[in-house]
Short mmCIF file of C-alpha atoms and ligand atoms in Angstrom, two decimals:
data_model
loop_
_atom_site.label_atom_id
_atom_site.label_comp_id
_atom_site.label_asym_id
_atom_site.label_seq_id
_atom_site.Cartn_x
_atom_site.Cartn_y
_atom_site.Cartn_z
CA UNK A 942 84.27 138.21 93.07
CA UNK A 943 87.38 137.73 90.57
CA UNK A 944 90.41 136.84 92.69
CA UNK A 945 93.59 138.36 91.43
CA UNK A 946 96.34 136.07 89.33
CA UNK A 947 98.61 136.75 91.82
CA UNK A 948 96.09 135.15 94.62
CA UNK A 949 95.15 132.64 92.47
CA UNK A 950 98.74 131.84 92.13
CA UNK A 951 99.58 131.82 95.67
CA UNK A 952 96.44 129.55 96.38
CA UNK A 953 98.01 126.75 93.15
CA UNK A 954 101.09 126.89 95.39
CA UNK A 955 99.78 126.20 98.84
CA UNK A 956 97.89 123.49 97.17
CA UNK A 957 100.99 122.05 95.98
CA UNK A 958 102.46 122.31 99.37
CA UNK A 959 100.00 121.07 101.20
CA UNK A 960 98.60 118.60 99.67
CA UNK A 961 101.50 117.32 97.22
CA UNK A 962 103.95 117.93 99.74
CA UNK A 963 106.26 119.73 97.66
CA UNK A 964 109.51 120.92 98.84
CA UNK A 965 110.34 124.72 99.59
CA UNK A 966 113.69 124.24 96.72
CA UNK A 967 111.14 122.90 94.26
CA UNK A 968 108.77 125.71 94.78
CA UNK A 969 111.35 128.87 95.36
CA UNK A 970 113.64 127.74 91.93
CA UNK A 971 110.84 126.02 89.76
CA UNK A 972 107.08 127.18 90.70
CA UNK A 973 107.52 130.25 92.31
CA UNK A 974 109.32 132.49 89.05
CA UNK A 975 106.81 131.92 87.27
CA UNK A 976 103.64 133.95 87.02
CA UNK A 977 100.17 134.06 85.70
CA UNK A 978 99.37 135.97 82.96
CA UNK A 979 96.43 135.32 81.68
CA UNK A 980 93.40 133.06 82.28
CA UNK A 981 90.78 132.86 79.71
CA UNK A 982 88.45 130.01 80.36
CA UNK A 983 90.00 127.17 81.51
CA UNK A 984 93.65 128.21 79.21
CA UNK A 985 96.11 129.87 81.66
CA UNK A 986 99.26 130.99 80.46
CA UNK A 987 101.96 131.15 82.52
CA UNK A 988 105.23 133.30 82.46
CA UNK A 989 108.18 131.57 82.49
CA UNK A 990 112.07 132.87 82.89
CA UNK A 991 113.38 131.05 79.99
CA UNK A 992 113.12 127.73 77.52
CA UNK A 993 115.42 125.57 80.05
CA UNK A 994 113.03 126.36 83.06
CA UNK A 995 109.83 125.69 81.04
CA UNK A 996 111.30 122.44 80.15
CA UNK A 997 111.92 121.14 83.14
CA UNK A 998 108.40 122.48 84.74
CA UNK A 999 106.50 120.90 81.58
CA UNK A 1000 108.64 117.73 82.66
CA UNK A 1001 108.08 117.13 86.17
CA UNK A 1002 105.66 119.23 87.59
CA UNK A 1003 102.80 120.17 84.25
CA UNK A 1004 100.21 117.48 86.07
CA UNK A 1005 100.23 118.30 89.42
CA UNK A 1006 100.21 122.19 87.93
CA UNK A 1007 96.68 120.86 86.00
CA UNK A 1008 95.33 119.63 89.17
CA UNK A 1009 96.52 122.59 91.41
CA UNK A 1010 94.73 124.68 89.21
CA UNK A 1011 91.60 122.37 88.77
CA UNK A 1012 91.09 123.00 92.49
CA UNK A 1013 91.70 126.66 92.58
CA UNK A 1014 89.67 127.54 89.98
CA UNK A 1015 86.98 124.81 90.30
CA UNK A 1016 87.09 123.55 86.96
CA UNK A 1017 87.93 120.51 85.25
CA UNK A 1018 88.75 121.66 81.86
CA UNK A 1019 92.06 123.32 82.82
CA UNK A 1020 94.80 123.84 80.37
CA UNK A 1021 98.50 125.14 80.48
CA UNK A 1022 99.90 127.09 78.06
CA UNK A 1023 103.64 128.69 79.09
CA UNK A 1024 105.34 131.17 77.16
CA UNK A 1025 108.95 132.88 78.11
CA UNK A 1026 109.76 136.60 78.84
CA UNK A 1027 111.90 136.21 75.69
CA UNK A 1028 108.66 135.13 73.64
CA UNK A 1029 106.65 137.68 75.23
CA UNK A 1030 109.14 140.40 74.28
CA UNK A 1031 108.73 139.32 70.35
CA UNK A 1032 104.90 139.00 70.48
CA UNK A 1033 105.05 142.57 72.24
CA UNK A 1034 107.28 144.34 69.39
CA UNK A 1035 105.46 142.31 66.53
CA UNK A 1036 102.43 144.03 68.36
CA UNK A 1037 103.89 147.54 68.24
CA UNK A 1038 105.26 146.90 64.58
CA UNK A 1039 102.03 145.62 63.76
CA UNK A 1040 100.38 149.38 65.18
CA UNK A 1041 103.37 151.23 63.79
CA UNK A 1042 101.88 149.79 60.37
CA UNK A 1043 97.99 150.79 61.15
CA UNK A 1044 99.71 154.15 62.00
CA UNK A 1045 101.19 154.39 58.72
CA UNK A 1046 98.11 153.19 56.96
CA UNK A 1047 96.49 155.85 58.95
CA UNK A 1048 98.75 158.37 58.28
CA UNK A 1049 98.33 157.79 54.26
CA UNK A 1050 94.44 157.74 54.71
CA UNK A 1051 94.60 161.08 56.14
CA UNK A 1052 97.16 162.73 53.57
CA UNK A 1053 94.91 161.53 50.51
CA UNK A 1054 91.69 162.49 52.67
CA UNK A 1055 93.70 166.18 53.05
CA UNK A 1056 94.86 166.17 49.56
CA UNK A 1057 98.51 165.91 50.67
CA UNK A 1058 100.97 164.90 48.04
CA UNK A 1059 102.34 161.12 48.25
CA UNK A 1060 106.06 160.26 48.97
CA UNK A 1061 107.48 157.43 47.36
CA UNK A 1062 108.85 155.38 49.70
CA UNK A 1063 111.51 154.24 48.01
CA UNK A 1064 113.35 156.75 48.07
CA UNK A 1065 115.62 156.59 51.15
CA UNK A 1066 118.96 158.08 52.97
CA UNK A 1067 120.13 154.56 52.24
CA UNK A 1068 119.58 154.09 49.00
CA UNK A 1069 120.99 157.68 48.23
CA UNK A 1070 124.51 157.63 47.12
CA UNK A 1071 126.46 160.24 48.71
CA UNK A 1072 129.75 161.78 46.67
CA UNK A 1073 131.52 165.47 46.91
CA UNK A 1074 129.08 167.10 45.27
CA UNK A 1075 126.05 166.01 47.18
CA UNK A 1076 127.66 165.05 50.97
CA UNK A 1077 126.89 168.63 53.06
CA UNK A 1078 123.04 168.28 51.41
CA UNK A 1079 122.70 164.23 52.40
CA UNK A 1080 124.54 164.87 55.88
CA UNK A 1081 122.66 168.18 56.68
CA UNK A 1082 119.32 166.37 55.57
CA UNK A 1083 120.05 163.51 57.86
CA UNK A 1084 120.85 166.09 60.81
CA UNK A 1085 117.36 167.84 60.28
CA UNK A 1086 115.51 164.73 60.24
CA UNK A 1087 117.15 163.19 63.67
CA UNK A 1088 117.48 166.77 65.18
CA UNK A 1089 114.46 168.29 64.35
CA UNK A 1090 114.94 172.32 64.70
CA UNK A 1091 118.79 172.05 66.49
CA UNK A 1092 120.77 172.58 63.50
CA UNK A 1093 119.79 174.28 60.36
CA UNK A 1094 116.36 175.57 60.42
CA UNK A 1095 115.08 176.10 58.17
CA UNK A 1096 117.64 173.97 55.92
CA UNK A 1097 118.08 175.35 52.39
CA UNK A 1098 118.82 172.63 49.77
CA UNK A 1099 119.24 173.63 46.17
CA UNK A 1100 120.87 172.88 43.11
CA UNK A 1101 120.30 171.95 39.11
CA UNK A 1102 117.17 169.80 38.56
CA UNK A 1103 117.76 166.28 38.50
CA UNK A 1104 120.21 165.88 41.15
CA UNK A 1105 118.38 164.32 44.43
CA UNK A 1106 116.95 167.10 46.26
CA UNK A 1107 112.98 165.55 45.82
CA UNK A 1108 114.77 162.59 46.95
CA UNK A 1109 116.50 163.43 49.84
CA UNK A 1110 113.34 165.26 50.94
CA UNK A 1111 111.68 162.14 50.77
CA UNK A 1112 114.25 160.13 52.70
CA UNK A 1113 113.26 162.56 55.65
CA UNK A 1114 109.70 162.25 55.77
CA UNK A 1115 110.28 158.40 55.10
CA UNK A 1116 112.31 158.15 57.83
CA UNK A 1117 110.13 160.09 60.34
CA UNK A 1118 107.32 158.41 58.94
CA UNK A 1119 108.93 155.17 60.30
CA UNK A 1120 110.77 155.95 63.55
CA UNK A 1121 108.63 159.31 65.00
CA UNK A 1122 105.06 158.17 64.44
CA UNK A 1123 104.34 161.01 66.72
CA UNK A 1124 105.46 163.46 64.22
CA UNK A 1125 103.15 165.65 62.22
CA UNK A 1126 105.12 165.96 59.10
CA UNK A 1127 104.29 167.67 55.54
CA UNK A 1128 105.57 167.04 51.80
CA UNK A 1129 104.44 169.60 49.79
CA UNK A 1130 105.62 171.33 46.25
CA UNK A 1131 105.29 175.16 45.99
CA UNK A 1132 102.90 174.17 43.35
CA UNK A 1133 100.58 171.82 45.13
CA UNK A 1134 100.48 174.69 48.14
CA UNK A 1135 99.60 177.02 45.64
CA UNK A 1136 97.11 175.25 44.24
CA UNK A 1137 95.86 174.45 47.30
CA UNK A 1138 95.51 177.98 48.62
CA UNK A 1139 93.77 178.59 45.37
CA UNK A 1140 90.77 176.08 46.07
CA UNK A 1141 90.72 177.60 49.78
CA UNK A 1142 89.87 180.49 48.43
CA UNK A 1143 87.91 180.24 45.63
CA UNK A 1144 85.97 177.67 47.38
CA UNK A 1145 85.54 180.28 50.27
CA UNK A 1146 86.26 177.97 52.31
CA UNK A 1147 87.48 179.41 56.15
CA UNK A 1148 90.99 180.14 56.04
CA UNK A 1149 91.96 179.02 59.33
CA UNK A 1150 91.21 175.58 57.29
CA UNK A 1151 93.88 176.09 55.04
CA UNK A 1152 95.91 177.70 58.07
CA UNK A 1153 95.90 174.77 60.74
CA UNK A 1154 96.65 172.20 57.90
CA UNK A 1155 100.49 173.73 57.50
CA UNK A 1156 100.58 175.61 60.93
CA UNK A 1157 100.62 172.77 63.57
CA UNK A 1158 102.85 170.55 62.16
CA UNK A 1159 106.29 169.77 63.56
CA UNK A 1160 108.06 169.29 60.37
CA UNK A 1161 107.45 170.64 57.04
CA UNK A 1162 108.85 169.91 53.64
CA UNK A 1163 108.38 172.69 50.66
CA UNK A 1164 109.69 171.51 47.39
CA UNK A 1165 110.67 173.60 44.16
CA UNK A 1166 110.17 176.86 46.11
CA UNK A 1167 111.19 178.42 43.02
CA UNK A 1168 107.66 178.48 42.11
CA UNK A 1169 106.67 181.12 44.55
CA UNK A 1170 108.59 183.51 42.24
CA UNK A 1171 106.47 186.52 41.42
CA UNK A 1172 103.34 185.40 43.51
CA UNK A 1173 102.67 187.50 45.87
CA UNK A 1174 99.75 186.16 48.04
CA UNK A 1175 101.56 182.72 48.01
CA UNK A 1176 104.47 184.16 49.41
CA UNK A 1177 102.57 186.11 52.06
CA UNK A 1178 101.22 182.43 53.08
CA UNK A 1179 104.11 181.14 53.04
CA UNK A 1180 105.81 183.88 55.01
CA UNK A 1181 103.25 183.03 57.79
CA UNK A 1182 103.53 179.47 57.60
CA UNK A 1183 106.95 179.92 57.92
CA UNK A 1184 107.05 182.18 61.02
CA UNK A 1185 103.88 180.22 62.96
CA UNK A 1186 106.44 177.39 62.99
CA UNK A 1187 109.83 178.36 62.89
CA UNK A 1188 109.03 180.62 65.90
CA UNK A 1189 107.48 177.39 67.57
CA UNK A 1190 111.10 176.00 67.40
CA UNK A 1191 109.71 173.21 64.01
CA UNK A 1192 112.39 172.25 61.01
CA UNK A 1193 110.98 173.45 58.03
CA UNK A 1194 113.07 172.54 54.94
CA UNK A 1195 112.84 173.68 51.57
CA UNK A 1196 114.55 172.64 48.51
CA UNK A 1197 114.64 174.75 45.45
CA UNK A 1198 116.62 175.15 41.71
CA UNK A 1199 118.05 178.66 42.85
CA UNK A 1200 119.96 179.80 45.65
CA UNK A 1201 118.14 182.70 47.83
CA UNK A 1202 119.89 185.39 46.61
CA UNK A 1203 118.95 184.10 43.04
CA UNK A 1204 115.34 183.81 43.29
CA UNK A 1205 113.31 187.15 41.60
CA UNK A 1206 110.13 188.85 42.47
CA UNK A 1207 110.44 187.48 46.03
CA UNK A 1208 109.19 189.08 49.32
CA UNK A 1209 112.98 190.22 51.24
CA UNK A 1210 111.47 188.85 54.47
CA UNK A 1211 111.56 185.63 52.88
CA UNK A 1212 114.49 185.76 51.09
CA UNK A 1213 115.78 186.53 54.68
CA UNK A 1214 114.21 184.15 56.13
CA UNK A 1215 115.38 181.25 53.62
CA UNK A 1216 118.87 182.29 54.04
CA UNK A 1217 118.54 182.35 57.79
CA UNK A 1218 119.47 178.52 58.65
CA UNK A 1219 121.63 176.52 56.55
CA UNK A 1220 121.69 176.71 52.19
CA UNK A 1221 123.76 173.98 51.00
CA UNK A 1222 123.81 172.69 47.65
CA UNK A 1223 123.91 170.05 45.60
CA UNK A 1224 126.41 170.00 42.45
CA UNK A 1225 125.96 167.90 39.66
CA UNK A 1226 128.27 164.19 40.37
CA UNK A 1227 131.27 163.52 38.78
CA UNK A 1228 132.25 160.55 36.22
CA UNK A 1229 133.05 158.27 39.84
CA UNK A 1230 129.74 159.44 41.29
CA UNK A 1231 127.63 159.04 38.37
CA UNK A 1232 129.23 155.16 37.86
CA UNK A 1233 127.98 154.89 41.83
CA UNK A 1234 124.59 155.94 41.41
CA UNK A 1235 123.89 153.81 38.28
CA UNK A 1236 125.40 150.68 39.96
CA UNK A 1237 122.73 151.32 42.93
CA UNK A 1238 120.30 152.18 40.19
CA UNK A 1239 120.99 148.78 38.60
CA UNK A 1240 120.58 146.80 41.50
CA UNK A 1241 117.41 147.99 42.25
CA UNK A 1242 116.10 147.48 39.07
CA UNK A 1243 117.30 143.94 38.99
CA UNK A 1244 119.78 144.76 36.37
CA UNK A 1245 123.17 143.00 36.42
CA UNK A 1246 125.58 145.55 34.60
CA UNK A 1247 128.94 144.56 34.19
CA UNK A 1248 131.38 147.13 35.41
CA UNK A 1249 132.70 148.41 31.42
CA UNK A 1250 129.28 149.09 30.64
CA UNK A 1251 129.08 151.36 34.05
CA UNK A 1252 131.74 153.37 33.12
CA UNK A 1253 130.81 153.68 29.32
CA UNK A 1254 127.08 154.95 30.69
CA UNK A 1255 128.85 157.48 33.19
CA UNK A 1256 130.90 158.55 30.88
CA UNK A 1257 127.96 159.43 28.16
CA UNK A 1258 125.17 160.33 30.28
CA UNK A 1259 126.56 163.25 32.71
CA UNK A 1260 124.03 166.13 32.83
CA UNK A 1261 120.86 164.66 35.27
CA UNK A 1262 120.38 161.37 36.98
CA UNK A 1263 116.66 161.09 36.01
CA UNK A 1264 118.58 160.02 32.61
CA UNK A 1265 120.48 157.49 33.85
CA UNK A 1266 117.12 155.70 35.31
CA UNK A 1267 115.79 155.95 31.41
CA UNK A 1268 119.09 154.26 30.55
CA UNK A 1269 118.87 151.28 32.87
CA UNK A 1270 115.23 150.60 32.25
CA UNK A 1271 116.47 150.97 27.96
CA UNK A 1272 118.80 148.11 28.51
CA UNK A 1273 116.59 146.13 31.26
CA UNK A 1274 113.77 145.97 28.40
CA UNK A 1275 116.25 145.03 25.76
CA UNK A 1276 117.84 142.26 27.66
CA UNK A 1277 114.38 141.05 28.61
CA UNK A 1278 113.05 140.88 24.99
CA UNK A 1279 115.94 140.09 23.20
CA UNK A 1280 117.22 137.71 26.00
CA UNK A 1281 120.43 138.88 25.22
CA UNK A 1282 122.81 139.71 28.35
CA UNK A 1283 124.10 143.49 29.25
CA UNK A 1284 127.36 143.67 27.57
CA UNK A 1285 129.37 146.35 26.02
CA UNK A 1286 128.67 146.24 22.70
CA UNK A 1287 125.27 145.33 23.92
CA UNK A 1288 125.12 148.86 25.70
CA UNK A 1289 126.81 150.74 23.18
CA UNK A 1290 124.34 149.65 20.05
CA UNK A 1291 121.00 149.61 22.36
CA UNK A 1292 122.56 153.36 24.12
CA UNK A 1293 123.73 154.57 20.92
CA UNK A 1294 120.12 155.65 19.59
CA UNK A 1295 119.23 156.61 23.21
CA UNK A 1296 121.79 158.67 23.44
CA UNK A 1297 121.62 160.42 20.36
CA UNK A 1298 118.42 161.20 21.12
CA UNK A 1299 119.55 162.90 24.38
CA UNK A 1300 121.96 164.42 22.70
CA UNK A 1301 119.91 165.84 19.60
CA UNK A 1302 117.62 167.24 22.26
CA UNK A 1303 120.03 168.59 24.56
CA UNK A 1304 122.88 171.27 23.82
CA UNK A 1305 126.04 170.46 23.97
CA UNK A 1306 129.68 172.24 25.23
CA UNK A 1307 130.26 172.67 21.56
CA UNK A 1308 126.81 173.89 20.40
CA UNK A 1309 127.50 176.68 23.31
CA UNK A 1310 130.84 177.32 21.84
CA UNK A 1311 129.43 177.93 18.02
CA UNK A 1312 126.60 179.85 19.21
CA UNK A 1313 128.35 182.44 21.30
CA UNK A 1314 131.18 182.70 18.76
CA UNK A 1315 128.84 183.64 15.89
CA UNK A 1316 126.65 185.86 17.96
CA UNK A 1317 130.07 187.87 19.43
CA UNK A 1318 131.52 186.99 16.17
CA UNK A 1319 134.94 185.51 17.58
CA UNK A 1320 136.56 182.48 16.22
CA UNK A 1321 135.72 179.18 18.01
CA UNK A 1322 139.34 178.84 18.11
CA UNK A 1323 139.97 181.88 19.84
CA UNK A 1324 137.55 181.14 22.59
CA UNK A 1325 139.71 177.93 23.54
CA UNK A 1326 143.31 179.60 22.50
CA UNK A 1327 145.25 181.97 24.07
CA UNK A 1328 143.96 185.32 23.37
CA UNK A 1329 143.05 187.26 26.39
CA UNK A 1330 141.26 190.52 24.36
CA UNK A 1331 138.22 191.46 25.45
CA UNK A 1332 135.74 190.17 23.50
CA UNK A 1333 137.31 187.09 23.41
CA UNK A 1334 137.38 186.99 26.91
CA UNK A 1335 133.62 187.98 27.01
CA UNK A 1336 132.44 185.27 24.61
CA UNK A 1337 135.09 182.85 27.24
CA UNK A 1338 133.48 183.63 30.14
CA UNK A 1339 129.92 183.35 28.42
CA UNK A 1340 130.59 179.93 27.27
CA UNK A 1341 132.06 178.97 31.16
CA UNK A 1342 128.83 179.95 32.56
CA UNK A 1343 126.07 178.52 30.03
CA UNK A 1344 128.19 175.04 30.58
CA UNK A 1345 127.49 175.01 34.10
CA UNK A 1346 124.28 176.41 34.29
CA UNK A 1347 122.41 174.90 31.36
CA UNK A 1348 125.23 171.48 31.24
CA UNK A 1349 125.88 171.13 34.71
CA UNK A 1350 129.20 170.74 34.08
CA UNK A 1351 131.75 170.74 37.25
CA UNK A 1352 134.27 173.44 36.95
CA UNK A 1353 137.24 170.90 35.90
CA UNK A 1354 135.19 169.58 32.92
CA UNK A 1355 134.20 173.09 31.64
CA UNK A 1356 138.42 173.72 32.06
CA UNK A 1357 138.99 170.59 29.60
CA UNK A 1358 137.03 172.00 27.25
CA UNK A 1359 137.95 175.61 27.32
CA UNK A 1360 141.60 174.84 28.02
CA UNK A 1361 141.52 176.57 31.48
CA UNK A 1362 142.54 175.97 35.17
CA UNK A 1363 139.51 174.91 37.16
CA UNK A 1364 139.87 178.27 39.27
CA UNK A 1365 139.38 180.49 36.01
CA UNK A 1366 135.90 178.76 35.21
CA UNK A 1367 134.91 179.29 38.35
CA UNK A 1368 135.84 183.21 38.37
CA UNK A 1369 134.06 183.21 34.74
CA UNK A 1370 131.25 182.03 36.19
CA UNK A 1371 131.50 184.81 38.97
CA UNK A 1372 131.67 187.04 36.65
CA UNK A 1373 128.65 186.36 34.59
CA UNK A 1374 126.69 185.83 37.63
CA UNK A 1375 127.54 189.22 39.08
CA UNK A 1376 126.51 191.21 35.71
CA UNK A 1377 123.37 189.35 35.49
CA UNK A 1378 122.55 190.55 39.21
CA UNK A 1379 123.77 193.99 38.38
CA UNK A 1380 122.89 195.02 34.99
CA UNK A 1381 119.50 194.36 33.97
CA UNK A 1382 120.57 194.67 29.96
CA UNK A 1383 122.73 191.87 30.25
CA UNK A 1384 120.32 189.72 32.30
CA UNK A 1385 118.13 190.18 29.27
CA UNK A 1386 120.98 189.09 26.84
CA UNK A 1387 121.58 185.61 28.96
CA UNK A 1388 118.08 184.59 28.58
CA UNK A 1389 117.94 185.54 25.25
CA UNK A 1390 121.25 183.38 24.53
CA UNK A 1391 119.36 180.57 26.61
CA UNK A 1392 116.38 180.68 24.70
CA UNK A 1393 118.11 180.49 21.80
CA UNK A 1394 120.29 177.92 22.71
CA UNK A 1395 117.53 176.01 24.86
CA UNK A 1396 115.02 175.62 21.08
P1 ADP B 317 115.56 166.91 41.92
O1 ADP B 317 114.46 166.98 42.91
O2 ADP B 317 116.85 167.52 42.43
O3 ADP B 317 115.19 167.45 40.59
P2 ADP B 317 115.23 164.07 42.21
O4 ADP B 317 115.37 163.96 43.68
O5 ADP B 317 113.87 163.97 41.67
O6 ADP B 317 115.94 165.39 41.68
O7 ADP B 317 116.18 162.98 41.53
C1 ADP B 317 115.99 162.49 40.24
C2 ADP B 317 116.24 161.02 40.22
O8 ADP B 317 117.61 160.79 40.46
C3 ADP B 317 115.50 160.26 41.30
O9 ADP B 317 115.08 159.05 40.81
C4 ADP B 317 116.53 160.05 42.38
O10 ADP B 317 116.29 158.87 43.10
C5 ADP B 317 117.80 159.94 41.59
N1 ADP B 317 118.97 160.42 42.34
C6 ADP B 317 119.46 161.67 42.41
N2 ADP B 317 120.56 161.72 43.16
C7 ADP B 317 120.78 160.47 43.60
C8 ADP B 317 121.77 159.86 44.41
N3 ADP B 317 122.76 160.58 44.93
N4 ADP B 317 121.67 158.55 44.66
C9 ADP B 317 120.68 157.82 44.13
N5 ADP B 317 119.72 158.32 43.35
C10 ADP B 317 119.75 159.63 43.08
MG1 MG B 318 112.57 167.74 42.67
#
């Protein structure tokens, strides 16, 4: 029969006792603290409380230990090896990172053996620089992750394209991904879901397939929910989806271009539903947060940008942040090839064509401004002068609202241009919004002038 270490122990130290003679001091503060815990062949590793202890015990008593042991265990090939708690604890966590990591791998198998989307994990709350116009959707994201279902559920993030939601989205799942290995949690666009459903159906496949996949999870991530306008058995999916876990008390979060109450051709119930928790949105950043972001940008691209050419870039590329990534990688190849360091008029010659390409593709505050003022025929003048008559005003509050919605201009920039008080733009805007809700001949007039304008 296998004794037990701790018999096996007590039998080392009555050897010691009685046959080495040792002293009760020597074995209560040097032999008795210590413990077995392992023996595999003739190796035993012993416990020690810390490096000073083992020291001492590898010192004075490691032969008599050898021949204690040779005894007990009636072998001759015996070996010590002693490790402290304080090494144990490390080789215990580098264990549990080291299963966190198969975990992981795991995890990944299983979302490209379910079809699940990837998530770049790069993208992180960390590496997500937080200004006005993005702080309620970073600290609300960061509240859903590490209070699943407490705060806002479901939380509502939306906002022009190009302006971190996919990101932030990311830096949840990334997150849980690391810290609540437990966690069932889903990334999914409204178009990868669709498609999905699609091949569930088609294929013929049993639905409760398709069901269980988005139904038992404790988190779940929808992106671009925008798409689900005008599809109706999508949205009756996702309605269900929705309800099997919100009313199991899981965060669902989507993130989407338009507000609820701006989305068309969708089911009320959802509508309701998406308005239900918390919608907070993301505005586009100003000169001071667009300098930010490319300075983070830069340094993780391994691009040293002096500070002049940071505020030249921010200055020229406003309208989506996916642009300012084009720009840093522009200069990063120039540099590399031409080995010619980032400087001003480095920037400004290499940026020049890029950004005259942005801008030839793009509209501009002042393309806006000529369009409407042939179209209404008022004078360009007029729409950034004084008069207050009613076309005039029209044609004003047109040009307000195409800024922000198709510029993504903040309110005080639009008011430079049109030669207004911030507050004005922002009841222009109100009051194109409103007529597009309410009359459906001038909804069809605004995406006219945006197609138009868009070509
Ligand atoms: P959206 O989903 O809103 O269209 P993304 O999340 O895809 O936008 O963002 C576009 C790019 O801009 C990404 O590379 C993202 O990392 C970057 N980005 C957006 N906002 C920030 C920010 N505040 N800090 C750092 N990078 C950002
Ligand atoms: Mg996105």
């Amino acid at each position: 029969m296998r004794l037990s270490n701790e018999i096996i122990f007590q039998g080392v130290i009555d050897y010691l006792v009685e046959e080495l003679e040792y002293i009760d001091v020597t074995i209560n503060l040097w032999i008795k603290p210590m413990k077995i815990l392992s023996i595999e062949d003739g190796l035993v590793t012993l416990l020690c409380e810390h490096d000073f202890k083992r020291n001492q015990v590898l010192r004075s008593y490691h032969g008599d230990l050898i021949e204690a042991f040779k005894i007990e265990l009636e072998r001759d090939d015996i070996e010590l090896d002693f490790i402290t708690k304080e090494e144990l604890e490390a080789k215990e966590k580098e264990k549990q990172a080291e299963e966190l990591e198969k975990k992981r791998e795991a995890d990944l198998a299983a979302r490209r053996a379910e079809e699940l989307p990837m998530v770049n994990p790069a993208y992180t709350f960390e590496n997500f620089v937080v200004g006005s116009s993005n702080r309620v959707a970073y600290e609300t994201s960061l509240l859903a992750c590490r209070n699943p279902a407490e705060y806002y559920n479901p939380l509502f993030l939306y906002g022009p394209s190009g302006l971190g939601k996919t990101h932030l989205l990311f830096a949840i799942i990334n997150e849980i991904l690391d810290k609540r290995p437990d966690f069932k949690v889903v990334y999914i666009t409204c178009e990868e879901f669709t498609n999905l459903l699609i091949d569930s159906i088609s294929k013929k496949t049993d639905p409760m397939e398709f069901r269980s996949k988005f139904r038992n999870l404790d988190f779940l991530l929808v992106d671009d929910i925008q798409f689900l306008m005008g599809k109706k058995a999508v949205q009756e999916e996702m309605f269900h989806t929705f309800e099997a876990l919100f009313n199991r008390g899981k965060q669902i979060v989507f993130a989407s271009d338009k507000q609820p109450s701006e989305l068309e051709n969708i089911d009320k119930r959802l509508i309701s539903r998406f308005s239900a928790g918390g919608v907070m949105d993301i505005q586009p950043p100003d000169t001071e947060l667009r300098q930010a972001i490319f300075k983070r940008k830069a340094e993780s691209y391994g691009v040293d940008i002096p500070n002049d050419v940071l505020l030249y870039l921010a200055e020229n590329i406003r309208t989506n942040i996916r642009q300012i990534e084009g720009a840093i990688k522009t200069l990063k190849a120039y540099s590399l090839i031409g080995g010619e360091e980032i400087s001003f008029p480095m920037a400004k010659r290499v940026l020049s064509e890029y950004l005259k390409k942005a801008e030839e593709d793009n509209v501009n505050s002042e393309k806006i401004i000529k369009y409407i003022s042939m179209r209404y025929g008022v004078k360009m003048d007029d729409i950034t002068g004084a008069k207050r008559d009613a076309a005039v005003k029209n044609a004003r509050h047109i040009c307000a609202y195409l800024m922000r919605t198709m510029l993504n201009m903040t309110f005080k920039e639009i008011g430079t241009i049109l030669k207004r008080h911030h507050s004005t733009i922002m009841d222009s805007c109100d009051n194109v919004t409103e007529r597009i809700k309410t009359s459906e001949k001038f909804k069809r007039e605004m995406d006219s002038i945006e197609r138009e304008l868009g070509n």
